[in-house]
XYZ file of C-alpha atoms in Angstrom:
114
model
C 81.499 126.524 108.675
C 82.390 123.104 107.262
C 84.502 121.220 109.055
C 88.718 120.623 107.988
C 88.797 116.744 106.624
C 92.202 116.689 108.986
C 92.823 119.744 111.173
C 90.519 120.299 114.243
C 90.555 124.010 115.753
C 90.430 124.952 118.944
C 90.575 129.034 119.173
C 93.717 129.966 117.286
C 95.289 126.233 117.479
C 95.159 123.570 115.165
C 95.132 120.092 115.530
C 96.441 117.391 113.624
C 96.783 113.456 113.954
C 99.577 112.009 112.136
C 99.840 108.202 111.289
C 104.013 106.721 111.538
C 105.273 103.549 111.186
C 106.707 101.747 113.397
C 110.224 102.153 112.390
C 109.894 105.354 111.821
C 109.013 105.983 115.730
C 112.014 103.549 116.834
C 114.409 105.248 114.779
C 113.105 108.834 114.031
C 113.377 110.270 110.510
C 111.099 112.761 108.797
C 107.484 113.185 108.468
C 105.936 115.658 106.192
C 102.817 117.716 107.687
C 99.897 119.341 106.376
C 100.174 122.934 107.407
C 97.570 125.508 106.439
C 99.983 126.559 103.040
C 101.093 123.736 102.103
C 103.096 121.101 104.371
C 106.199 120.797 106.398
C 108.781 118.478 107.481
C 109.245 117.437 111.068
C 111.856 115.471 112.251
C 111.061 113.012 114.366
C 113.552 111.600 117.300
C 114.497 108.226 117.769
C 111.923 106.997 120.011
C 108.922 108.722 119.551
C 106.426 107.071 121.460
C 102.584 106.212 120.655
C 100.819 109.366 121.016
C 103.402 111.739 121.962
C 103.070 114.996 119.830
C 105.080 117.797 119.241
C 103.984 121.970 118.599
C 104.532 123.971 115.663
C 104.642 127.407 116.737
C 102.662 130.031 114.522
C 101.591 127.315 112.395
C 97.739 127.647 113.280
C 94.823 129.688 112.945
C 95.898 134.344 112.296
C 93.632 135.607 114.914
C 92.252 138.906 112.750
C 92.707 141.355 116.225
C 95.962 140.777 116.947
C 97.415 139.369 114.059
C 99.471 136.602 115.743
C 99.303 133.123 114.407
C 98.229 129.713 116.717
C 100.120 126.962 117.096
C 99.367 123.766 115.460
C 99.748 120.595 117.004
C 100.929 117.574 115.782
C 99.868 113.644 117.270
C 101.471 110.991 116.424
C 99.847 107.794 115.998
C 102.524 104.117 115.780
C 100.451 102.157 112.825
C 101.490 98.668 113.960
C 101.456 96.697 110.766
C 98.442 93.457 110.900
C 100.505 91.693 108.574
C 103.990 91.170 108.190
C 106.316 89.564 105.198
C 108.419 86.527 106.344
C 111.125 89.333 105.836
C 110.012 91.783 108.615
C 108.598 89.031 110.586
C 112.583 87.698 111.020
C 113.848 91.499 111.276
C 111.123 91.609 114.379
C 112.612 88.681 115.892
C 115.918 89.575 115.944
C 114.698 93.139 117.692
C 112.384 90.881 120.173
C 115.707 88.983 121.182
C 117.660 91.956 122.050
C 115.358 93.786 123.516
C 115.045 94.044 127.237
C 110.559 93.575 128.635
C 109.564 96.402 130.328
C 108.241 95.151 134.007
C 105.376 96.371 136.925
C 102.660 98.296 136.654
C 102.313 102.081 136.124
C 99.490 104.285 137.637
C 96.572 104.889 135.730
C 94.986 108.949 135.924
C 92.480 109.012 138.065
C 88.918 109.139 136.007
C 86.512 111.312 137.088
C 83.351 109.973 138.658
C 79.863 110.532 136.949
């Protein structure tokens, strides 16, 4: 079987990494998905973080016993632009003066030992 060039399959369930701007994770909006048919629109809430991802129910794999459909799961990835315009780079600064620095540390999960 050849691989998907996007989905990955695990059983029933699909998998799916989606790329979002920046602004689009601090404000939420749409984000059309590939779907197995075709695509479908997801909206996003306002502060979506880096990585979070969010389950499509019987949008996966039809297992041919039972006839019920996976799920498919969608990542999100925040592109953070390398670049900016002398535009966004003054819209930034404005955010970076309002906005309050997270502080201290957070736990890491444990790794497992080799």
């Amino acid at each position: 079987i050849t691989p998907h060039p996007f989905f990955a399959r695990e059983g029933d369930d699909l998998y799916v990494t989606m790329p979002i701007s920046i602004t689009k994770a601090i404000l939420g909006g749409d984000v059309v998905v590939p779907v197995i048919d075709g695509n479908t629109t997801v909206n996003l809430p306002a502060g979506t973080q880096p990585n979070s991802s969010k389950t499509l129910r019987g949008k996966g794999i039809r297992n041919v016993q039972t006839g019920a459909y996976g799920d498919l799961v969608v990542a999100f990835k925040v592109v953070i632009p390398a670049t900016l315009s002398e535009k966004q780079r003054e819209g930034v600064e404005l955010l970076r003066a309002e906005e309050v620095e997270p502080s201290g540390a957070e736990p890491i999960k444990q790794r497992k030992q080799s």
